[in-house]
Coordinates of C-alpha atoms and ligand atoms in Angstrom, one line a residue:
X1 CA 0.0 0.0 0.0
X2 CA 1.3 3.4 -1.3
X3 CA 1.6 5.9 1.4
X4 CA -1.0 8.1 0.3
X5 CA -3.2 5.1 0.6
X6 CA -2.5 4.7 4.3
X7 CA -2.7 8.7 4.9
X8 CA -6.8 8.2 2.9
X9 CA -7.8 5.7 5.1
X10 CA -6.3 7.5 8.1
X11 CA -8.2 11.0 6.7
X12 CA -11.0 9.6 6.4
X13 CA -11.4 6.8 9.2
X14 CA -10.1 9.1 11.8
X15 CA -7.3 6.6 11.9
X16 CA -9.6 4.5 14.4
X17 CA -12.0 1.3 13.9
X18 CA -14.9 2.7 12.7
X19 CA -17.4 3.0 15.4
X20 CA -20.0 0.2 16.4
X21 CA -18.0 -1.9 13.7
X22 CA -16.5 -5.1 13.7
X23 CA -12.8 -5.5 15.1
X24 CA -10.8 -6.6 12.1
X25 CA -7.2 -6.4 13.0
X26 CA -4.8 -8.8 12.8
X27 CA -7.2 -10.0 9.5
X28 CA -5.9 -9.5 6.0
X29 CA -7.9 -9.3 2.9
X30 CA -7.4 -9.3 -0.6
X31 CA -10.3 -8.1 -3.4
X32 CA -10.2 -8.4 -7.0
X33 CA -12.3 -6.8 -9.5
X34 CA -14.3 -7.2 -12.3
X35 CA -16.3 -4.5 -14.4
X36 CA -16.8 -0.9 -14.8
X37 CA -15.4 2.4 -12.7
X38 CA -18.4 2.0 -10.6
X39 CA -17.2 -1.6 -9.3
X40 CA -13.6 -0.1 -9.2
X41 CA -14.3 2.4 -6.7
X42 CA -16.8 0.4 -5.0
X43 CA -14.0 -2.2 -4.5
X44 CA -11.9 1.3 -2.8
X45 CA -15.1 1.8 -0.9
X46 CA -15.0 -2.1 1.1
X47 CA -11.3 -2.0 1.0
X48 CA -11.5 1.2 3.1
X49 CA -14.4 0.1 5.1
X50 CA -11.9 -3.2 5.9
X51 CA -9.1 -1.1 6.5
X52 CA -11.4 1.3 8.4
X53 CA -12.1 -2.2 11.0
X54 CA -8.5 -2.9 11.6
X55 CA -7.5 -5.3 8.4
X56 CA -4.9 -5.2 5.9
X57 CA -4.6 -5.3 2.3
X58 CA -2.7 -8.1 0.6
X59 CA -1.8 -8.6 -3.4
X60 CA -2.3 -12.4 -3.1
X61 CA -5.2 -14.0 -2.1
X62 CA -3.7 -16.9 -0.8
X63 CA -2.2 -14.6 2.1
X64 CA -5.6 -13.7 2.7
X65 CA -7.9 -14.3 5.6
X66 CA -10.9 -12.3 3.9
X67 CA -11.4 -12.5 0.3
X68 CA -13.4 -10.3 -2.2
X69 CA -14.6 -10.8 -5.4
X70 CA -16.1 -7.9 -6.7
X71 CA -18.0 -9.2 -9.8
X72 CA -19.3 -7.7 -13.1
X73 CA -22.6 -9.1 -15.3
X74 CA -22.8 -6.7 -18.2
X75 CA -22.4 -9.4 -20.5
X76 CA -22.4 -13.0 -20.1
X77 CA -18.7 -13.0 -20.8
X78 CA -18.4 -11.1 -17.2
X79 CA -20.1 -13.7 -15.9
X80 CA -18.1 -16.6 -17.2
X81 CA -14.4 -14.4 -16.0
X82 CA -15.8 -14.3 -12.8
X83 CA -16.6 -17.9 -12.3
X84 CA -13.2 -18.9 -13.3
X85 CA -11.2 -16.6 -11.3
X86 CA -13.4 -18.3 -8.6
X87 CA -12.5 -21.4 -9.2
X88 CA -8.5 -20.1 -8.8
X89 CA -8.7 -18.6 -5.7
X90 CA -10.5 -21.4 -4.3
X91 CA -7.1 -23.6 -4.9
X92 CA -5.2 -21.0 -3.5
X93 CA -7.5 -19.7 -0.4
X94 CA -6.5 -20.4 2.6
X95 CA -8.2 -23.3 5.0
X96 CA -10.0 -22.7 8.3
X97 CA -14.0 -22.0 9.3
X98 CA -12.6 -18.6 10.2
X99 CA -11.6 -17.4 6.8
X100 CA -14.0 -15.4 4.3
X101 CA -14.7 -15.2 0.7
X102 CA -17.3 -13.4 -0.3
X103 CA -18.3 -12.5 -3.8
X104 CA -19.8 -9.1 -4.4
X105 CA -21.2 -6.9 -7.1
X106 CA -23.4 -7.2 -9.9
X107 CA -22.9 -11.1 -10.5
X108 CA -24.1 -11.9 -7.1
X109 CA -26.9 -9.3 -6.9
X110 CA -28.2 -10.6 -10.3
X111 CA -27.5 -14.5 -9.7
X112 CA -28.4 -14.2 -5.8
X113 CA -28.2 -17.6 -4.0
X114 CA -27.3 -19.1 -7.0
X115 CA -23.8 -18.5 -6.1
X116 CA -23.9 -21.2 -3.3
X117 CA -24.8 -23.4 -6.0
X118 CA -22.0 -22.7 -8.9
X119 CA -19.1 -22.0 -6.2
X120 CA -20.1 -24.1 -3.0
X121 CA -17.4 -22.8 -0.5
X122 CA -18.8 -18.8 -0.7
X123 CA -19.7 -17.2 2.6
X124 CA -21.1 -14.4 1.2
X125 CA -22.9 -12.6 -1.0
X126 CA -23.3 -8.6 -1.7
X127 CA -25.1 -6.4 -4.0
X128 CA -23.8 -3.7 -4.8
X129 CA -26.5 -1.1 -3.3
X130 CA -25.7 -2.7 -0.1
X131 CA -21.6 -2.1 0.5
X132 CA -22.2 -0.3 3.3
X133 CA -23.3 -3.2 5.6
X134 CA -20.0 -4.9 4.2
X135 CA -18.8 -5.4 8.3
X136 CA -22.1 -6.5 10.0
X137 CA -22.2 -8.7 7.1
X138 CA -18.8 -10.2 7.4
X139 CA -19.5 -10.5 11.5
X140 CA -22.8 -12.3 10.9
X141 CA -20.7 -15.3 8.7
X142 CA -18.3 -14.9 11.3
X143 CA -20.2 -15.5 14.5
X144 CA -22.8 -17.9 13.0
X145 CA -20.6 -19.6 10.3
X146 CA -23.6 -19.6 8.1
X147 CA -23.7 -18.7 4.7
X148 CA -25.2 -15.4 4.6
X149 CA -27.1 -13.4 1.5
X150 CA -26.8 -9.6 1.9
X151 CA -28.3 -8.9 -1.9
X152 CA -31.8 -9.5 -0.3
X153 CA -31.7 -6.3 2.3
X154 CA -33.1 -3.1 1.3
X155 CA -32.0 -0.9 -1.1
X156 CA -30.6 2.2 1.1
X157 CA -30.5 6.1 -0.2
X158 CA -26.5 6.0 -0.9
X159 CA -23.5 4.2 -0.1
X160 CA -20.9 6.0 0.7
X161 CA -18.6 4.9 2.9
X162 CA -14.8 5.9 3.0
X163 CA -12.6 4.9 0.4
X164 CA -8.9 2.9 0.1
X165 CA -7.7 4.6 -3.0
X166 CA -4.6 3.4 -4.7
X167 CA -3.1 6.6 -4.1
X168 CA -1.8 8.6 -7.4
X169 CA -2.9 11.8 -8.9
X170 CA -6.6 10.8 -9.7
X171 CA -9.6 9.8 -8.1
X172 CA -13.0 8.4 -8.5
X173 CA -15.7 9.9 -6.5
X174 CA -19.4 8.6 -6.4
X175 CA -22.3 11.4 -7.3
X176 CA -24.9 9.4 -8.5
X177 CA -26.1 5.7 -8.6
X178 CA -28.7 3.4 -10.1
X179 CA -30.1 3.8 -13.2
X180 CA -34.2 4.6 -13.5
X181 CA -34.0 4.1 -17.9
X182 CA -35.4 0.7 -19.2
X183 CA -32.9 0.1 -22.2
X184 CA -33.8 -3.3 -23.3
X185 CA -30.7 -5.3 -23.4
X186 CA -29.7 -3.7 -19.6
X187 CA -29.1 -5.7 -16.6
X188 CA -27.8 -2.4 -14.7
X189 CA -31.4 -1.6 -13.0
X190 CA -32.2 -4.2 -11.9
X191 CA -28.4 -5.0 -10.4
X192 CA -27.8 -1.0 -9.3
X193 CA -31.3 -0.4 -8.3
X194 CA -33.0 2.9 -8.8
X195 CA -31.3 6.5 -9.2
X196 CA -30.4 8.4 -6.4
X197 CA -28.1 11.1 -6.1
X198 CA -25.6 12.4 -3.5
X199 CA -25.6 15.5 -1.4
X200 CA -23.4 18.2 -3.2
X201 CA -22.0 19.2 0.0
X202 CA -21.3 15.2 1.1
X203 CA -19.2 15.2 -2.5
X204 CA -17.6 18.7 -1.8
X205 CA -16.1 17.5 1.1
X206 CA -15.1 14.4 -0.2
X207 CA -13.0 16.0 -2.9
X208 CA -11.6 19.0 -0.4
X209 CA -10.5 15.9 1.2
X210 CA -9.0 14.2 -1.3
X211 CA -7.1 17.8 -3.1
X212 CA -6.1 17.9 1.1
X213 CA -4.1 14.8 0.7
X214 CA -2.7 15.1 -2.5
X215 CA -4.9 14.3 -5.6
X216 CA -5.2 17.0 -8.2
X217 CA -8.3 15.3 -10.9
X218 CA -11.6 13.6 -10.1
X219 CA -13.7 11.6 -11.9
X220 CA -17.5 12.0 -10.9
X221 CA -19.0 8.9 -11.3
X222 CA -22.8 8.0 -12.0
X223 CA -24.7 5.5 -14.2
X224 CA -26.4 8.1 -15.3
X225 CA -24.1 10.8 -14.6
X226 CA -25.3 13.8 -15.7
X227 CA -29.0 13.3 -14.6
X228 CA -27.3 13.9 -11.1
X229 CA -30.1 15.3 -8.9
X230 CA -32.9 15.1 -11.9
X231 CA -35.2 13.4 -8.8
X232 CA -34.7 16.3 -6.8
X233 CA -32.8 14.1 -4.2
X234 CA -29.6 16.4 -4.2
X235 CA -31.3 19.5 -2.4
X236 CA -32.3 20.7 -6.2
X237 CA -29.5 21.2 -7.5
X238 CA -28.5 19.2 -11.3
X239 CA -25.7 18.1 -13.0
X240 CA -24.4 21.6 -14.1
X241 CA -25.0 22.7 -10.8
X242 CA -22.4 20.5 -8.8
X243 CA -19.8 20.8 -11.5
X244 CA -19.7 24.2 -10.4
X245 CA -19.2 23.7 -7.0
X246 CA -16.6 21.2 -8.0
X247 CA -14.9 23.6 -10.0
X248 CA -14.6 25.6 -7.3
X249 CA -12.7 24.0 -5.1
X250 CA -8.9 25.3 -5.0
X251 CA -6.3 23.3 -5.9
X252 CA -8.2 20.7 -7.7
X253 CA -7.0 21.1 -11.4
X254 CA -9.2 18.5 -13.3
X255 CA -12.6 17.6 -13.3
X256 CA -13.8 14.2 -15.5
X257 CA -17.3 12.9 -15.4
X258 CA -18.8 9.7 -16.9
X259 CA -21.3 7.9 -17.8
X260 CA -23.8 10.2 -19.8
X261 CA -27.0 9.8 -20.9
X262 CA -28.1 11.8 -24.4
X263 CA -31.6 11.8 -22.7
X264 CA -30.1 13.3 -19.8
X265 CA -28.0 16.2 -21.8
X266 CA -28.7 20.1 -21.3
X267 CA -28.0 23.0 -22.4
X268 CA -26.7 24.0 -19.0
X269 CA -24.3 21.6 -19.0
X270 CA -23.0 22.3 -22.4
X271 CA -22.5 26.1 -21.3
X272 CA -20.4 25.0 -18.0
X273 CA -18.6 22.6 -20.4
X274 CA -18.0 25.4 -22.7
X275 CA -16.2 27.6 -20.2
X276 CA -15.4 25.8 -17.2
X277 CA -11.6 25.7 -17.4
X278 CA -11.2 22.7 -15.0
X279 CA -13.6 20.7 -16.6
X280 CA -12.4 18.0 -19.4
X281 CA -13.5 18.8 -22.8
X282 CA -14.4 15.3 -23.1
X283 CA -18.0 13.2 -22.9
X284 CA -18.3 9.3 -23.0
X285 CA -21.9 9.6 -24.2
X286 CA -23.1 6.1 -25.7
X287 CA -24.7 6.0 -28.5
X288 CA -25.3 1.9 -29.3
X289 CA -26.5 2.2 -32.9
X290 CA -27.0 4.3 -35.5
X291 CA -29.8 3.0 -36.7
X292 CA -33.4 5.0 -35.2
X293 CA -35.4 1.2 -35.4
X294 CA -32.5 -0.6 -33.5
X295 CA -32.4 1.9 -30.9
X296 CA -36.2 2.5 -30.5
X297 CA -36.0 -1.7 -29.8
X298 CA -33.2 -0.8 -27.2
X299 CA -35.6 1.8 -25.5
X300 CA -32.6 4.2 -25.6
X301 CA -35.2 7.2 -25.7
X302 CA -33.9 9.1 -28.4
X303 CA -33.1 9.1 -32.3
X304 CA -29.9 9.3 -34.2
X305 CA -31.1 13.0 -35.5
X306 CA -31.1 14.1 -31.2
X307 CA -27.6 12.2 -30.8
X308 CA -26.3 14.2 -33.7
X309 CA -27.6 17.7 -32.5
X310 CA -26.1 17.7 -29.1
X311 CA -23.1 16.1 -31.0
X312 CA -22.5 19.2 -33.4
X313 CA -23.4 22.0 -30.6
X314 CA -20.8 20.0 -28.3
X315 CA -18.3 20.4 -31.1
X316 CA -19.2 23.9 -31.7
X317 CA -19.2 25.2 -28.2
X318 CA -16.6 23.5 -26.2
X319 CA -12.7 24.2 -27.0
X320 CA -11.2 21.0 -28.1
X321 CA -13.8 18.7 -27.5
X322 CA -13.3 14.9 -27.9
X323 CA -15.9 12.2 -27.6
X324 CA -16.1 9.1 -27.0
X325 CA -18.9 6.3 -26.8
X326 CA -19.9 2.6 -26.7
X327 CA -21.4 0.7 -30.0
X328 CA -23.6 -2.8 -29.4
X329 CA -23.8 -4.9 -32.7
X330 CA -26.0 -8.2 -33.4
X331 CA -29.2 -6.6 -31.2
X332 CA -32.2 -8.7 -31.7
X333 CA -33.3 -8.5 -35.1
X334 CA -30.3 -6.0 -36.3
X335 CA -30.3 -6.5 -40.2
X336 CA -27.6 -5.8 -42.1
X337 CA -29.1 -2.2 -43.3
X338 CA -29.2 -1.4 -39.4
X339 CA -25.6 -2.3 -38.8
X340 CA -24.7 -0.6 -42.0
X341 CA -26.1 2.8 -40.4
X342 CA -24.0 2.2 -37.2
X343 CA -20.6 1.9 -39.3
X344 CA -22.2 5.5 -41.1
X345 CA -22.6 7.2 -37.5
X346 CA -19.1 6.4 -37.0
X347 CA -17.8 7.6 -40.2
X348 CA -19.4 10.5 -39.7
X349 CA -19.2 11.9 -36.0
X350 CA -15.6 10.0 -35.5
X351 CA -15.7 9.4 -32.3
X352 CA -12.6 9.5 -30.3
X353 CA -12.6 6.2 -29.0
X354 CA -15.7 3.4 -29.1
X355 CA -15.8 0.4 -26.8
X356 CA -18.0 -2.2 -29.1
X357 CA -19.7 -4.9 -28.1
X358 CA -22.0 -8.1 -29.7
X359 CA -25.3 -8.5 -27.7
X360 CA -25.4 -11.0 -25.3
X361 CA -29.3 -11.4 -23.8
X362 CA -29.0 -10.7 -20.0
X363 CA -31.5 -12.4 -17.6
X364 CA -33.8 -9.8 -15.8
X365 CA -33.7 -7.8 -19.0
X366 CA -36.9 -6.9 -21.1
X367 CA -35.0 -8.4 -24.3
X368 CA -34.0 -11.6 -22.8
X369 CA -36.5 -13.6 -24.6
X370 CA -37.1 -11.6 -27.4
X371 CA -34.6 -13.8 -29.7
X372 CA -34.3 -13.0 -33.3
X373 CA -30.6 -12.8 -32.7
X374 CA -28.5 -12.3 -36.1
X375 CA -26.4 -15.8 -36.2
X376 CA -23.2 -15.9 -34.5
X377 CA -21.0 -15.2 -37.0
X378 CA -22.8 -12.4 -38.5
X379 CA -22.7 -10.7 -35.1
X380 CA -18.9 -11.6 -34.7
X381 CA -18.0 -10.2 -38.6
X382 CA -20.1 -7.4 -38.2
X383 CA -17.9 -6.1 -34.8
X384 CA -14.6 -7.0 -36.2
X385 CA -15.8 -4.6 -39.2
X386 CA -16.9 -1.7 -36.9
X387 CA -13.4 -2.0 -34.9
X388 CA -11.5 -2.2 -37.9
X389 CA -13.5 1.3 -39.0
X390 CA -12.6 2.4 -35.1
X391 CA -9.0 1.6 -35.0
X392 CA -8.8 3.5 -38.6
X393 CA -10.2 6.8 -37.7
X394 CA -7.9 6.5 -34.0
X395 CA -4.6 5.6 -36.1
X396 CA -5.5 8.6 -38.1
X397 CA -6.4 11.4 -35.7
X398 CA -3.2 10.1 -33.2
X399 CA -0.9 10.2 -36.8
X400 CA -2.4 14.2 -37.3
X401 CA -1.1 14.8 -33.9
X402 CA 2.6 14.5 -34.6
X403 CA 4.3 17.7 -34.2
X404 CA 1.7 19.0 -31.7
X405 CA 2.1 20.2 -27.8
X406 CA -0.4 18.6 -25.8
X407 CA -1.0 19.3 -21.9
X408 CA -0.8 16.2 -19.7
X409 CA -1.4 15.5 -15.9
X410 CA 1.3 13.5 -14.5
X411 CA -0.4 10.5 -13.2
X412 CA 2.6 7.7 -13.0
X413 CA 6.4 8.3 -13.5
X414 CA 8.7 5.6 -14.6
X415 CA 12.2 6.8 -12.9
X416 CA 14.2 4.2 -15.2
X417 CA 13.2 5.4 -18.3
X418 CA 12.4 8.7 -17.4
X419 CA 9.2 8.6 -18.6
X420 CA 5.9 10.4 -17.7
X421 CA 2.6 9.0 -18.5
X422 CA -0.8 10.9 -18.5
X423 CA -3.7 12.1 -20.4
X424 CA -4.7 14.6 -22.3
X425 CA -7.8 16.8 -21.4
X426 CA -9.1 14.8 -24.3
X427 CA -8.5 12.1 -22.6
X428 CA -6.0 10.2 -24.9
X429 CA -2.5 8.1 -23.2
X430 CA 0.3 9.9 -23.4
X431 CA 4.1 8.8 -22.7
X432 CA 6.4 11.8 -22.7
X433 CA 10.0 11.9 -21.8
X434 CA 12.1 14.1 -19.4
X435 CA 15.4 15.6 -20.2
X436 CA 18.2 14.4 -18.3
X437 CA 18.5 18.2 -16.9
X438 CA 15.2 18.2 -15.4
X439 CA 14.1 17.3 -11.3
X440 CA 11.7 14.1 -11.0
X441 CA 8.1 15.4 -11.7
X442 CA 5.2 14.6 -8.7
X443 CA 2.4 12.9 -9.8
X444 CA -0.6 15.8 -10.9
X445 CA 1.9 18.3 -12.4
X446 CA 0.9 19.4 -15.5
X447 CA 3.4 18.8 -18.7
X448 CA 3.5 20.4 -22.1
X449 CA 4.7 16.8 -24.6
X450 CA 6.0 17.4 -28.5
X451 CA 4.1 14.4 -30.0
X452 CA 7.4 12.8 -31.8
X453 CA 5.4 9.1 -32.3
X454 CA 1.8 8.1 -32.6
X455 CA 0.5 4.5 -32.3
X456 CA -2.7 2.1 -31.9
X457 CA -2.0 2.6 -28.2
X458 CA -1.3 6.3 -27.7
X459 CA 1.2 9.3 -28.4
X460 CA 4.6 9.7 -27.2
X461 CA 7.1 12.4 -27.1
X462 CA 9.5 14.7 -25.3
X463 CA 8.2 17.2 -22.6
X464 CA 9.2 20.6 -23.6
X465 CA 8.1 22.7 -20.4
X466 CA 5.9 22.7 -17.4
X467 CA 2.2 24.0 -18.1
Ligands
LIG1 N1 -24.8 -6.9 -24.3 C1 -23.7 -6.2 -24.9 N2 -23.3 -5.0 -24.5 C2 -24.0 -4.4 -23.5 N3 -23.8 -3.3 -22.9 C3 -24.7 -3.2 -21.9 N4 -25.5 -4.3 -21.8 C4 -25.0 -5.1 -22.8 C5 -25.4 -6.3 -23.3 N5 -26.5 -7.0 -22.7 C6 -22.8 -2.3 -23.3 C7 -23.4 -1.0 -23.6 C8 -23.0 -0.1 -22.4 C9 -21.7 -0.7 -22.0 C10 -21.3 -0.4 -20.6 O1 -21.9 -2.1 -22.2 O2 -22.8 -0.5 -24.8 O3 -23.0 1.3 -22.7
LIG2 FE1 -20.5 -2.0 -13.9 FE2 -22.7 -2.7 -15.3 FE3 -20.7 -4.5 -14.8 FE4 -22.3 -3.7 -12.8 S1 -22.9 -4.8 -14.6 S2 -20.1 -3.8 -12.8 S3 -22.7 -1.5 -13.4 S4 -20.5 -2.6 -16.0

């Protein structure tokens, strides 16, 4: 553990076992995760409440008397990771009635006590609406050394508790969970529950906090991100709202946000992103097809024409501005017209970056039992197509970038090579070099690189100056 690390769970646990909570030390515990940013910091979240009780991390679970796994279920592929890295770490676990392993997330909220079944030596079982009663939970197996299913309590406001952060320049901070949207092919509502939002002032803190001890970006995470406080659960204030608040806070220099909605964009928060010098000029906004039929059968809510207007005003308005978004291919009854006007949306707003995806039917989802899947292979030729197309535009725009200064934020330093890496406000990788002449840079100093090399994975160069 990194020394900011320790000095984040010291900040924010007060340095003592949490009150009213189980006695953990002289336990170690070791959590591995699966899935999105949401899982990621939710993993930070029960490492910190463990740490919070006394225990300490661990990097191999065989050294471990509690273990985590922190699962994922977007797509049955998640599902099928998980398992396996189950079956591992139960060869490697430790033996005793006294040790833990407990698997958490959206695999066990969706499957429930279904895990006892597939992997019989689990403990536990978490949602992950319900991290908060992570300790109770863990004394309950303890003392009754009973299995025991925490994805059945009620779904409370907000979890927050503190968070173990790897340490580093950049954090994730939680504004928003759940998602209220019905997209057809979604397992997230019915795993993440309903939307509900954070006090601002509960997130202010948080990140004074975290600028306090050292980090100099935050990413504001939400399903639904920018319909932050849409419910009127955040006091009344919305999206634009809080990222004004964030942006006030001194010595923060970077403000990211993701995931957004296009249902959920505003002119609001295209005017704060237009001149809020902090905040990113970048938006992962999924878009999941380009064809109007496909994505009325998702339930996505709006049309390609709606994507493409906030699109174009985004481009028009904000300095710079990069987007990115996330494709889905084979949908039920996708023809090969449909798919052709997903490879045209990506010709023609060239996104960024694109994660892509083939369809895989979710239990618990309305489309689950819809059928009228294209065949396999269609589905399979039809993504290896759209990333071809992807990779294409990326190699292209990274190749027009040679010869150009970009700003990064120093977020890892490699003192052999003398090499810092970090991203761009547009979010892109970024290796740049020091000159031998120049002192070691901290982590979240900001860096002007000559782009002298530009490849599939990102840009390289020399750092001419400090920004
Ligand atoms: N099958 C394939 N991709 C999916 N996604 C969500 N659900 C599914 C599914 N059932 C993709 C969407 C979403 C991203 C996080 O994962 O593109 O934006
Ligand atoms: Fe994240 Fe969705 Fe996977 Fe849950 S199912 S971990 S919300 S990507």
């Amino acid at each position: 553990m990194t020394e900011r690390a320790q000095s984040d769970i010291a900040a924010e646990s007060q340095g003592a076992i949490l009150s009213g909570e189980q006695d953990l030390r002289g336990k170690t515990f070791f959590v591995k995760t699966f899935g999105c940013q949401m899982n990621v910091h939710d993993s930070e979240r029960m490492s910190g409440l463990l740490a919070g009780s006394g225990a300490l991390p661990v990097n191999d679970p065989a050294e471990a008397d509690i273990i985590l796994v922190n699962t994922c279920t977007i797509r049955d592929k998640a599902d099928q990771k998980a398992l396996s890295d189950l079956g591992r770490i139960r060869m490697v676990r430790k033996d005793g009635p006294e040790n833990i392993l407990a698997v958490t997330g959206c695999m066990a909220q969706r499957e429930g006590e279904e895990i006892f079944r597939l992997v019989p030596d689990v403990d536990l079982i978490l949602g992950p609406s319900q991290i908060r009663n992570l300790i109770p939970l863990i004394e309950t197996v303890s003392s009754g050394k009973t299995r025991v299913n925490g994805t059945i309590l009620p779904n409370p406001e907000m979890t927050t508790p503190p968070a173990l952060r790897p340490g580093g320049a950049t954090a994730f901070v939680t504004v928003q969970e759940g998602c209220d949207k019905a997209c057809a092919y979604c397992v997230v509502p019915s795993t993440r529950g309903a939307e509900r939002s954070r006090p601002v002032q509960d997130i202010v803190n948080e990140i004074e906090m975290l600028v306090r001890s050292g980090y100099s970006e935050v990413t504001l995470l939400g399903q639904n991100v920018n319909g932050y406080g849409k419910k009127g659960d955040a006091g009344g204030a919305l999206f634009p709202d809080l990222l004004r608040k964030v942006e006030g806070i001194s010595g923060l220099k970077r403000v990211r946000f993701t995931t957004s909605h296009p249902v959920d964009m505003s002119h609001e928060l295209l005017e704060v992103m237009a001149r809020g010098s902090k905040i990113m000029p970048h938006l992962h906004l999924p878009v999941q097809s380009g064809s109007d039929a496909v994505l009325s059968r998702m339930q996505r809510g709006y049309t390609v024409a709606q994507y493409r207007e906030w699109v174009s005003l985004l481009r028009k308005v904000v300095p710079g501005f990069s987007l990115t978004t996330d494709l889905i291919v084979g949908f039920c009854g996708e023809t090969e017209e449909e798919f052709t006007q997903t490879m045209e949306v990506v010709a023609e707003f060239q996104f960024e970056g694109a994660f892509s995806f083939i369809y895989s039917p979710r239990p618990s989802t309305p489309a689950f039992s819809w059928g009228t899947l294209p065949p396999r292979e269609v589905s399979v030729e039809r993504l290896e197509r759209l990333q071809k197309l992807v990779e294409s535009q990326s190699s292209r725009r990274n190749e027009a970038q040679m010869g150009q200064t970009v700003e990064i934020l120093v977020e890892k330093w490699d003192p052999e090579n003398r090499v810092a890496m970090g991203r761009t406000p547009q979010f892109q990788n970024v290796r740049g070099i020091l000159p031998p002449s120049w002192g070691e840079p901290e982590l979240g100093d900001l860096l002007k690189v000559n782009i002298e090399v530009a490849s599939k994975s990102g840009l390289k160069g020399t750092c001419t100056g400090r920004a």
